Coordinates of C-alpha atoms in Angstrom, one line a residue:
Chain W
X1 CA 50.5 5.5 2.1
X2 CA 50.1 2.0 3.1
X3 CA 51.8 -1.2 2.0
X4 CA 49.1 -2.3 -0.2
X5 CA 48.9 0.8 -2.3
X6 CA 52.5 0.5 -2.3
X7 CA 52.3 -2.8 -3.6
X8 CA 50.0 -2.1 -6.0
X9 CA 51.8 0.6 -7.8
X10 CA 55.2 -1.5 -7.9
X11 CA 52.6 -4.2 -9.6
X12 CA 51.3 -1.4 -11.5
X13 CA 54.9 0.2 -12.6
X14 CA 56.0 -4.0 -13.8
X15 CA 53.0 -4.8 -15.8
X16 CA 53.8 -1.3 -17.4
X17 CA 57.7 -1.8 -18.1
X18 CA 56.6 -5.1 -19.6
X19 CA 53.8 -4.0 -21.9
X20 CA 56.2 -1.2 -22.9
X21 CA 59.1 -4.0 -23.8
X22 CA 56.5 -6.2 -25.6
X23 CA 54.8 -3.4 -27.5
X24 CA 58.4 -2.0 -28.2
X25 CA 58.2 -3.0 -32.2
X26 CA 55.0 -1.5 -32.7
X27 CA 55.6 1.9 -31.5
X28 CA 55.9 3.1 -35.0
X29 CA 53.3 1.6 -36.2
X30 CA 50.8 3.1 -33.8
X31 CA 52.7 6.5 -34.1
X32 CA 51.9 6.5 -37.8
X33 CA 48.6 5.1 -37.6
X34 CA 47.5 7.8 -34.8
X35 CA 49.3 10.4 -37.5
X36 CA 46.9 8.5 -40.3
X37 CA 44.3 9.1 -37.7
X38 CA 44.6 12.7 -36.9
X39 CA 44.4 13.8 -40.6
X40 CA 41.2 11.6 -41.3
X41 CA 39.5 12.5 -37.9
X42 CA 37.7 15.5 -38.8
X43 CA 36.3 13.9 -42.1
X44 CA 35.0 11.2 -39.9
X45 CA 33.3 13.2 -37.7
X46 CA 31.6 15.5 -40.5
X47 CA 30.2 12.2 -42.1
X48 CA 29.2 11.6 -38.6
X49 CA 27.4 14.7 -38.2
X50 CA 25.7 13.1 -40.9
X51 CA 24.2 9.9 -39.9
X52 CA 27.0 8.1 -41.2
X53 CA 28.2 5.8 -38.3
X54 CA 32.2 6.3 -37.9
X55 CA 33.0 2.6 -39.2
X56 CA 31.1 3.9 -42.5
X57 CA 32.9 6.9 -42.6
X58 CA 36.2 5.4 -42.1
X59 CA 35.1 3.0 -44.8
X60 CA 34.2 5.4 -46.9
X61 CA 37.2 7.9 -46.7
X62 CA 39.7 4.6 -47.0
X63 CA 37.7 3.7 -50.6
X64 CA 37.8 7.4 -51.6
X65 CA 41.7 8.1 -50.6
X66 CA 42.4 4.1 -52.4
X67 CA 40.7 5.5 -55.3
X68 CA 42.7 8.7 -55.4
X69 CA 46.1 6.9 -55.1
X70 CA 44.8 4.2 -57.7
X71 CA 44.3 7.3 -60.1
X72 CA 47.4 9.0 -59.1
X73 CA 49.3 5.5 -59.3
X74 CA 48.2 4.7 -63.0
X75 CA 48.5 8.1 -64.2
X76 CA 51.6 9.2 -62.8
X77 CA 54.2 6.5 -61.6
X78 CA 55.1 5.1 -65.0
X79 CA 55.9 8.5 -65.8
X80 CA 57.8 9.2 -62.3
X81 CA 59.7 5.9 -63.2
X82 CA 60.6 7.5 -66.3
X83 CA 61.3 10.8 -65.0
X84 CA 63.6 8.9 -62.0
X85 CA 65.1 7.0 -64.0
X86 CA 66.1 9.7 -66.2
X87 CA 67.5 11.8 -63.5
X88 CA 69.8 9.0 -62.1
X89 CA 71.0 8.5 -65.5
X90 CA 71.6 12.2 -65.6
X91 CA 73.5 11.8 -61.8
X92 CA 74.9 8.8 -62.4
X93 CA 78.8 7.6 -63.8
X94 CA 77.2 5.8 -66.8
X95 CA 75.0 8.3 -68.0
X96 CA 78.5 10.5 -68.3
X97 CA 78.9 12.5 -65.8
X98 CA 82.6 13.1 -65.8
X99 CA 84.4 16.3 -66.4
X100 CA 84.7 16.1 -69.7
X101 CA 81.0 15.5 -70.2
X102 CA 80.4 18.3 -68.6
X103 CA 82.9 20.3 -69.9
X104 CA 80.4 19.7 -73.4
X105 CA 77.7 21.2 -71.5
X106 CA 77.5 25.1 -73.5
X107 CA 77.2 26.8 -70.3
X108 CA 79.8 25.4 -68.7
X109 CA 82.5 24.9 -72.0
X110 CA 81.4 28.8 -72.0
X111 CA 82.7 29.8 -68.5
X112 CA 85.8 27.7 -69.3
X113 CA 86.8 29.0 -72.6
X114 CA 86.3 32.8 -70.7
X115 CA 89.0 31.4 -67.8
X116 CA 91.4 30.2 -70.4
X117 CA 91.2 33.7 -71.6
X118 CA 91.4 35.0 -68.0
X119 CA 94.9 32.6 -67.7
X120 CA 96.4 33.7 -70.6
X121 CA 96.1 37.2 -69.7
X122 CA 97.2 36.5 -66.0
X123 CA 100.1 34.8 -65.7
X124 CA 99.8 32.6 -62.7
X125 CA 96.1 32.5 -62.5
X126 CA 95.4 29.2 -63.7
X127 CA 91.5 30.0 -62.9
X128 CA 90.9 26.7 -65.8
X129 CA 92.5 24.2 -63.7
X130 CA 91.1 25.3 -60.5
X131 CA 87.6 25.1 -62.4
X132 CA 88.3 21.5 -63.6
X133 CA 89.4 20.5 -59.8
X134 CA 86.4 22.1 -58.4
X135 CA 84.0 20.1 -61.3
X136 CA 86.1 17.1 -60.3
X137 CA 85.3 17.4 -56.5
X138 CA 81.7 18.1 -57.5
X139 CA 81.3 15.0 -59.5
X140 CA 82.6 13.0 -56.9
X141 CA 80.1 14.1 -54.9
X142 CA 76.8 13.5 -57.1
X143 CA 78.1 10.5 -58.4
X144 CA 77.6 8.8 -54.9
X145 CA 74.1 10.6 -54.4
X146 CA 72.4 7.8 -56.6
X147 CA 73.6 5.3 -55.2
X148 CA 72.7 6.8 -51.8
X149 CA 69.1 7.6 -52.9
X150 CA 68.4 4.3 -54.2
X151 CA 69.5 2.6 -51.2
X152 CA 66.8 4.6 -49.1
X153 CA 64.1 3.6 -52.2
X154 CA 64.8 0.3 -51.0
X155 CA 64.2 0.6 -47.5
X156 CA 60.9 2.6 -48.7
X157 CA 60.1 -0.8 -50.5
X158 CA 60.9 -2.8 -47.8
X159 CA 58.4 -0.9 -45.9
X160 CA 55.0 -2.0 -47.3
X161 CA 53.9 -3.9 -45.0
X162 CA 53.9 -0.9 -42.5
X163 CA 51.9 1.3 -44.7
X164 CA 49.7 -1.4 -45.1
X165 CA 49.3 -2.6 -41.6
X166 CA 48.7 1.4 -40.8
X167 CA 45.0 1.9 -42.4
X168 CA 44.3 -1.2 -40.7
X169 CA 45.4 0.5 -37.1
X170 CA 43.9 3.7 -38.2
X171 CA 40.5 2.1 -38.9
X172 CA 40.1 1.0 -34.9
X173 CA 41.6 4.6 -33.8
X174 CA 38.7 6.2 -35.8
X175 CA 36.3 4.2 -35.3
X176 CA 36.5 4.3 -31.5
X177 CA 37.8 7.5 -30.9
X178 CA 35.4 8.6 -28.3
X179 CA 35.9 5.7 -26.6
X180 CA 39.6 5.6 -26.6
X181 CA 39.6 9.3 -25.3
X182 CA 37.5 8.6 -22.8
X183 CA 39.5 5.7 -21.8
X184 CA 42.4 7.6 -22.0
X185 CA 41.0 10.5 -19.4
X186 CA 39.6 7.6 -17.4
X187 CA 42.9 7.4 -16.0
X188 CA 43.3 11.1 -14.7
X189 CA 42.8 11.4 -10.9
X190 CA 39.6 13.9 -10.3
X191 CA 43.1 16.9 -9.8
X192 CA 44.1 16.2 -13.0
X193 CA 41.0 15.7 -14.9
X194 CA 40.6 19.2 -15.9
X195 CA 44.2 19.7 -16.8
X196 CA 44.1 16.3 -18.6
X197 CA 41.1 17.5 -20.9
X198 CA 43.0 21.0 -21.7
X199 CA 46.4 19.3 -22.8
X200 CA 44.3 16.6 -24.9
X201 CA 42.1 19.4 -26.8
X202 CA 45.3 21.3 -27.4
X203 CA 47.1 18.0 -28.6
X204 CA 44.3 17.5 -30.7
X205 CA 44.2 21.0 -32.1
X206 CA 47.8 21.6 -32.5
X207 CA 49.2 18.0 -33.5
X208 CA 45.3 17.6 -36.0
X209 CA 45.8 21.0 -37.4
X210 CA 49.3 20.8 -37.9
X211 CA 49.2 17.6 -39.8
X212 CA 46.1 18.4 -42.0
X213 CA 48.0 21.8 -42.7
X214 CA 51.3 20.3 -43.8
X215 CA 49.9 17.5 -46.1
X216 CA 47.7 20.3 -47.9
X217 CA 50.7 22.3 -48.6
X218 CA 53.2 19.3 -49.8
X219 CA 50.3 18.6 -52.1
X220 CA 49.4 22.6 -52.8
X221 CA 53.5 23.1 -53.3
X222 CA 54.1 20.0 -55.7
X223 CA 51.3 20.5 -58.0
X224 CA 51.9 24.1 -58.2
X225 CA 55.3 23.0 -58.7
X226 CA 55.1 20.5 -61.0
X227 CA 52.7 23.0 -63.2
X228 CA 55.6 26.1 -63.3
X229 CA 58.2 23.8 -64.3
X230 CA 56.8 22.3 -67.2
X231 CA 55.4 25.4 -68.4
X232 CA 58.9 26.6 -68.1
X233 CA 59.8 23.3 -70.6
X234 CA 62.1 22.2 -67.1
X235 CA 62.7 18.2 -67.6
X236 CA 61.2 15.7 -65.0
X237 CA 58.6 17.7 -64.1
X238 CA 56.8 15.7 -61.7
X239 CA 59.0 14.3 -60.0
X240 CA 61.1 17.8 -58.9
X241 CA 57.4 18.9 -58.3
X242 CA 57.0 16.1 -55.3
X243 CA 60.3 16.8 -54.3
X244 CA 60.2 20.3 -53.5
X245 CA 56.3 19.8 -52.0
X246 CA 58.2 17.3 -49.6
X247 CA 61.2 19.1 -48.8
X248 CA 59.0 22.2 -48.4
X249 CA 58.3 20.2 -44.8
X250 CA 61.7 22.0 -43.2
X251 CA 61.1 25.6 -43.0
X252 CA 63.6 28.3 -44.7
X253 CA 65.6 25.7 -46.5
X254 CA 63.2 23.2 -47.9
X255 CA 62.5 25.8 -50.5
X256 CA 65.9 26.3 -51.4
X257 CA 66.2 22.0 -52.2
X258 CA 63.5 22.3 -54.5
X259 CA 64.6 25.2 -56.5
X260 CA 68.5 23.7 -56.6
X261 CA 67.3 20.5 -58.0
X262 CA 65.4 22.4 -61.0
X263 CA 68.4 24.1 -61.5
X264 CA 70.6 21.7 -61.5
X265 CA 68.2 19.2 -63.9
X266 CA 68.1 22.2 -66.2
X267 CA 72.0 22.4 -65.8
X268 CA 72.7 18.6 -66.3
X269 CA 70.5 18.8 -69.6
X270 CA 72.9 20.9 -71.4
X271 CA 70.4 23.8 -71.2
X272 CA 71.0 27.5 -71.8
X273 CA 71.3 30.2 -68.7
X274 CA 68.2 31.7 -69.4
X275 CA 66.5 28.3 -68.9
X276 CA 68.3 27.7 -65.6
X277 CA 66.7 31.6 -64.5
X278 CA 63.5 30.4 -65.5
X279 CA 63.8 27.6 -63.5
X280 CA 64.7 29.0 -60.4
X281 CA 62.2 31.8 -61.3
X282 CA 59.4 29.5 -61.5
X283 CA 60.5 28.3 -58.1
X284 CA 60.4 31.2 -56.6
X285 CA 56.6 32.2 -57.8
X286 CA 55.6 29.2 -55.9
X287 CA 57.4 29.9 -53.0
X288 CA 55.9 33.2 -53.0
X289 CA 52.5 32.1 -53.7
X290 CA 52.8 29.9 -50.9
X291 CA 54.2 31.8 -48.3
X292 CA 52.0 34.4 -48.9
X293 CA 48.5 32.6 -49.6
X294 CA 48.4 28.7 -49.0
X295 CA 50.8 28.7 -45.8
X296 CA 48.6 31.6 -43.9
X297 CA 45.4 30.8 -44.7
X298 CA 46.0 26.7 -44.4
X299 CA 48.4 26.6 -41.5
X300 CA 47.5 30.2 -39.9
X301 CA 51.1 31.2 -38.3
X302 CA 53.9 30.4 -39.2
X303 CA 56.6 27.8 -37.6
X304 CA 58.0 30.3 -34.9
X305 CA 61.5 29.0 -35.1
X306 CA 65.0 30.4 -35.4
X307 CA 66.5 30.0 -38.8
X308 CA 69.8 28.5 -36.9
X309 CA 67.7 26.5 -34.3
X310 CA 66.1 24.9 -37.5
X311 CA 69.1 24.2 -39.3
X312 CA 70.7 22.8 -36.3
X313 CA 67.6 20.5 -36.0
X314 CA 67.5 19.7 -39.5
X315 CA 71.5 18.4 -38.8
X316 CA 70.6 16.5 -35.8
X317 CA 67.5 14.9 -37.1
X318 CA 69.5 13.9 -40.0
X319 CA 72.6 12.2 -37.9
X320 CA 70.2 10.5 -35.8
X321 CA 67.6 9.0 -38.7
X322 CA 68.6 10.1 -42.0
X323 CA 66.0 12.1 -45.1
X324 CA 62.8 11.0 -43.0
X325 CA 63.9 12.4 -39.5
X326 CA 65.6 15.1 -41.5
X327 CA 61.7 16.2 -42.3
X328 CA 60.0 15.4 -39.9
X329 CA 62.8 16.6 -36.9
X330 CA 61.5 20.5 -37.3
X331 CA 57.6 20.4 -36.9
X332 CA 58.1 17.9 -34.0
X333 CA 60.1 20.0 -32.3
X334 CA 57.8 22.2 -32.7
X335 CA 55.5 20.6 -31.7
X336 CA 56.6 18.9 -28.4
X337 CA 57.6 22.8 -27.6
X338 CA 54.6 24.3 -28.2
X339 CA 53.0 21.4 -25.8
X340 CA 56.1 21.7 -23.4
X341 CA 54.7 25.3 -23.3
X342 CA 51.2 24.9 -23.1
X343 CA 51.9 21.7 -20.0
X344 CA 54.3 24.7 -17.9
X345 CA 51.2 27.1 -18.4
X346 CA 48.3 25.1 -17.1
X347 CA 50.4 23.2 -14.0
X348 CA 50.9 26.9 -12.8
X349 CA 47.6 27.9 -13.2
X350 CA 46.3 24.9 -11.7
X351 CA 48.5 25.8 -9.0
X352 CA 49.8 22.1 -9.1
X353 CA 53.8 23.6 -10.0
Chain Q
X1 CA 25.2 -7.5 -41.9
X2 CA 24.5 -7.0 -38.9
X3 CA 26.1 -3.3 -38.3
X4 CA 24.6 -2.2 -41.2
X5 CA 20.9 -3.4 -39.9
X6 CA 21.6 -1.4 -36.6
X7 CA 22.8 1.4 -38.7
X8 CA 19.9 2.0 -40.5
X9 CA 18.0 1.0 -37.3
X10 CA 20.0 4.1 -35.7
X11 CA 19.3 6.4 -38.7
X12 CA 15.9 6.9 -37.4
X13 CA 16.1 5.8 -34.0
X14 CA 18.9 6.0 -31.0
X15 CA 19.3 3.5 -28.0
X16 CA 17.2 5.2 -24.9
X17 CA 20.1 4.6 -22.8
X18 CA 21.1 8.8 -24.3
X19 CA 17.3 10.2 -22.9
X20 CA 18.6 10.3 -19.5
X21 CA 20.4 13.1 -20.7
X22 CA 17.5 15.3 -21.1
X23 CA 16.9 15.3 -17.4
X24 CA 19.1 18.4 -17.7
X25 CA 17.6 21.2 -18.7
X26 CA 20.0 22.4 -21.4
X27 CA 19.8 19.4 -23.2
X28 CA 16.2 19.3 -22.9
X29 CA 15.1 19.6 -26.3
X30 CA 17.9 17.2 -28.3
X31 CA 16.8 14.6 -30.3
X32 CA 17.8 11.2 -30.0
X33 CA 20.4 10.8 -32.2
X34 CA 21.9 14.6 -31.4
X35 CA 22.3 13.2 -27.5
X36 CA 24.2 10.2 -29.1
X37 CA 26.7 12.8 -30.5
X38 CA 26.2 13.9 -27.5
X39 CA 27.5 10.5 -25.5
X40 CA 30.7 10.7 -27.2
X41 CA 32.2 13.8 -25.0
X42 CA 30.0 13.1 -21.6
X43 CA 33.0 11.8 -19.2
X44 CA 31.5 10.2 -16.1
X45 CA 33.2 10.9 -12.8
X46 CA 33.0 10.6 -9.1
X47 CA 34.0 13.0 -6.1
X48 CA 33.9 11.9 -2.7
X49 CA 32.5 14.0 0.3
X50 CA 34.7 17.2 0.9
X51 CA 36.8 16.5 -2.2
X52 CA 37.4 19.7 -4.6
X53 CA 36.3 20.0 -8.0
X54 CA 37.6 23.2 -8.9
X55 CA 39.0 26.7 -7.2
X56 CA 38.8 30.0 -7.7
X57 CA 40.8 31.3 -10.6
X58 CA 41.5 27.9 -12.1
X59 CA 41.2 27.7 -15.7
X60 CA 37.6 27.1 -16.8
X61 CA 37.3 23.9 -19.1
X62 CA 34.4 21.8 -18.2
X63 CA 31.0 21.9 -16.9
X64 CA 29.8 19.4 -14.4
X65 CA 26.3 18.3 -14.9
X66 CA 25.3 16.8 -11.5
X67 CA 23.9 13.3 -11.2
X68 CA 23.8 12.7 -7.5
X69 CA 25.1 14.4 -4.4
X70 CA 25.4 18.2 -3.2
X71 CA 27.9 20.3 -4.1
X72 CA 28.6 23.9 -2.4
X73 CA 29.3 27.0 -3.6
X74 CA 31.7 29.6 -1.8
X75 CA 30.0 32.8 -3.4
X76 CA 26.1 31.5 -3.2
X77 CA 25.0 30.4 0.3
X78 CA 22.7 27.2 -0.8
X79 CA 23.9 23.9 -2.3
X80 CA 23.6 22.6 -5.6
X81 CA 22.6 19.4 -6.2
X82 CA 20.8 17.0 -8.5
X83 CA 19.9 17.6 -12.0
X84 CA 22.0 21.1 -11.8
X85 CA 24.5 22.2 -13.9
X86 CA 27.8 23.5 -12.4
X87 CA 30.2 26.2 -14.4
X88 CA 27.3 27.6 -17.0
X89 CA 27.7 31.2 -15.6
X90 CA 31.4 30.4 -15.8
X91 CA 31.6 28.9 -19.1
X92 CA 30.1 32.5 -21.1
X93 CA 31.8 35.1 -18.4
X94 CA 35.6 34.0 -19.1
X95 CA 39.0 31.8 -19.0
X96 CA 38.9 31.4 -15.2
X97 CA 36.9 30.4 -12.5
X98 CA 34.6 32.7 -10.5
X99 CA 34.1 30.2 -7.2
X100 CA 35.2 27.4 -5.7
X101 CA 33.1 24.2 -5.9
X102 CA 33.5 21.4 -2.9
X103 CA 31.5 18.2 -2.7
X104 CA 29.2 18.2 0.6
X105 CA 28.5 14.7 -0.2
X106 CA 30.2 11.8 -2.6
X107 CA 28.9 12.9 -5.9
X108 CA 28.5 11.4 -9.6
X109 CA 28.7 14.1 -12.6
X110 CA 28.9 14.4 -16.2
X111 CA 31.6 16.2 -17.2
X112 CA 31.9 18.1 -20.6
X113 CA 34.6 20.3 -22.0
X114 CA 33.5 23.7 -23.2
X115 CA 35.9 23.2 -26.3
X116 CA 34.2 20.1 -26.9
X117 CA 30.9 21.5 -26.6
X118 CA 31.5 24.3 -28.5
X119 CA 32.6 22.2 -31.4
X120 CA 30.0 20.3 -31.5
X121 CA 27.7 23.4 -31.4
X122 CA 29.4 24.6 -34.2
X123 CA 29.4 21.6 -36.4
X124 CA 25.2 21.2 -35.8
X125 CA 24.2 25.2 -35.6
X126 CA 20.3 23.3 -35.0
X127 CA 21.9 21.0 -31.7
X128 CA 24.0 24.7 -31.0
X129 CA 20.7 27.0 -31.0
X130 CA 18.7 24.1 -28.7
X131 CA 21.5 23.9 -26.4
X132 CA 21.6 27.8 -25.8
X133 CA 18.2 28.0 -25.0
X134 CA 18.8 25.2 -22.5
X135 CA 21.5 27.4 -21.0
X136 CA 19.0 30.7 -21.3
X137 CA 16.6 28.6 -19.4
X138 CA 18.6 27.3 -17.0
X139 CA 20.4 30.5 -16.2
X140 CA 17.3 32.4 -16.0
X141 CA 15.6 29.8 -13.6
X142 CA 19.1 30.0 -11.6
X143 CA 18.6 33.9 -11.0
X144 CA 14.9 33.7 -10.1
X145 CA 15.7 31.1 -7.9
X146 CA 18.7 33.3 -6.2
X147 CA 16.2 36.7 -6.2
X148 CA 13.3 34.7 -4.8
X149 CA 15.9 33.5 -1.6
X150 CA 17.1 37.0 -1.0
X151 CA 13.3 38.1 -0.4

């Protein structure tokens, strides 16, 4: 290699550690916005099929997806304010969640009454004390988990302008996707080319396939959700409906959050047992119809994970970025695995490893 | 304004700088506007003289539609050059090459990716049916070709 190549790619390797600090902020932005992208791409290119050119289409699907959320937004948030407000009422110190609220609760005055019995029968015992300590360490608990929930509302809040700014991103991804994937393979000496085109397709597939799969089934999980638990008269509805549609992200113990938090709204209401089994039954017909009907015909196969490798991931996304890398820390994973994979295969059979 | 003018201008006719496509048989028949959906997964590229493209039992992914230049074969004795397609047996028989293909001279191709051209196909059944009879023709032209040398 000779001292002007040389040159050239230390020029090359500069520009590129510069454009990477200068671009640093907007990482996120483009990450989402090429997420955006993914799940509108194949909309795009049916209305292109159709004689629609892509800056029509794009225009089009925005207006539809605006009108969508505008109907969702005036229909349901007043009611989700409601419904949140109620449930951090419910959680929260004022509302009266002490132990000797709860001790009122029927259910719970129930099992306490049956351990005084147990006490006075067993000298020694003392099985009502332990229950009040363990009702006091469990209020302790839940009284901090409003507090910690609204302070991540208002991060959410604070983060307008990057769901606005993200359409805006999208709209140029979309619209000049052909040409921003041919740019992209532009790069790719004539060795590479081939291999470059393989990992892109699968990228495309996996990543496009993935995403489109996922959002159908938050949306699939939290109507079907919402739908059980009101029949089942559970309070709040809507709002444990989106919750366990969103948790439903992590596999094996997404599930179990949305089926808790029913439980545990049925519980803080005062209700009876039988409504609490309702509850948690009506969360478990959805988790069955999903795992057995929208999951496999929507996403195909499953997330091939160990249950311990998720949980571990789950832990690890959570330390590192809190609720959102908590969700999102298993299917990237995954992802970037199944890629990992799919990179180790073709540089073998290219011969180039 | 002005985007929407060309847009209805393109509902009924594409720019001619997509007919140069149909100098290849298999996209003989397109219409104007199905060689503009065309466009958008045609990668140029350029190999110089001696320079592989592709080996035996490599993973098959893209045809190479030849714009200029000769190309050789290690399992047919002739070259291939101009106006040829490169990887059409390959791209029905299976994952994997069947030869190795080596620029004789510098050459200029279009590439495609099967999985690209295959969703396309499938999206626009019309474009897919048009295109196999391209490939029929070609193929068919390819073997008369090869049985008319071996006399």
């Amino acid at each position: 290699m000779n001292w002007t190549k040389i040159s050239f790619y230390i020029l090359l390797a500069v520009v590129l550690a510069g454009a990477l600090i200068f671009y640093r902020w907007i990482f996120s932005y483009l990450i989402a916005s090429m997420i955006f992208s993914y799940i509108l791409h194949p909309a795009v290119s049916f209305l292109e099929q159709r004689r629609i050119p892509r800056w029509a289409g794009v225009i089009m699907l925005y207006l539809s997806v605006a009108g969508a959320v505008a109907w969702f937004t005036s229909r349901y948030i007043p009611e989700l304010i409601a419904q949140g407000n109620n449930l951090f009422t419910l959680l929260s110190h004022e509302g009266g969640l002490d132990v000797s609220s709860i001790m009122q609760l029927p259910f719970v005055n129930g099992i306490y009454e049956y351990a005084q019995q147990l006490d006075a029968q067993i000298p020694g015992l003392n099985a009502s004390s332990r229950m009040l300590e363990m009702i006091d360490g469990a209020t302790d608990f839940l009284v901090k988990l409003p507090k910690f929930l609204l302070d991540n509302y208002s991060s959410i809040i604070g983060a307008v302008s990057f769901v606005f700014t993200i359409p805006l991103i999208s709209f140029f991804l979309l619209k000049d996707w052909h040409k921003i994937r041919k740019a992209f393979l532009g790069f790719s000496s004539n060795r590479y080319f081939e291999l470059s085109i393989i990992l892109l397709s699968k990228i495309d597939k996996t990543v496009g396939t993935y995403l489109r799969a996922m959002l159908f089934e938050v949306i699939a999980v939290g109507t079907m959700a919402s739908i059980a638990l009101s029949v089942v008269g559970v309070s709040n509805p809507v709002l444990i409906g989106i919750s366990a549609g969103v948790a439903n992200i992590i596999p094996y113990f997404g599930p179990f959050f949305g089926g808790a938090l029913a439980v545990f709204t049925v519980f803080f209401d005062g209700g009876p047992f039988l409504s609490m089994v309702y509850a948690a039954l009506a969360m478990y017909i959805v988790q069955v119809i999903d795992n057995n009907i929208v999951y496999p015909v929507v996403v195909g196969t499953t997330i091939d994970m160990h249950p311990l490798w998720v949980l571990l991931t789950v832990l690890a996304g959570g330390w590192y970025g809190g609720i959102l890398w908590m969700l999102i820390s298993v299917p990237l994973v995954f992802l970037v695995y199944q890629l990992v994979r799919v990179l180790y295969t073709n540089l073998k059979e290219f011969r180039i490893i | 304004m002005k985007s929407i003018y060309d847009w209805l201008i393109s509902l009924f006719h594409k720019p001619q700088m997509y007919l140069g496509y149909r100098v290849f048989r298999i996209f003989q028949e397109l219409s104007s506007y199905e060689l503009y959906l065309l466009h958008g997964i045609v990668h140029q590229r350029s190999f110089k003289a001696n320079e592989v493209l592709y080996e035996t039992g490599y993973p098959m992914e893209v045809i190479y539609l030849i714009i200029e230049g000769e190309i050789s074969l290690n399992d047919v004795e002739h070259q291939i050059g101009k106006d040829k397609v490169l990887g059409l047996w390959d791209m029905f028989s299976g994952a994997k090459r069947n030869s190795t293909a080596i620029a004789q001279t510098d050459v200029s191709v279009y590439a495609i990716s099967r999985s690209d051209l295959m969703e396309l196909m499938e999206a626009r059944p019309r474009l897919g049916m048009k295109i196999l009879q391209g490939c029929c023709a070609e193929i068919v032209q390819d073997a008369l070709i090869l049985r008319a040398r071996e006399h």
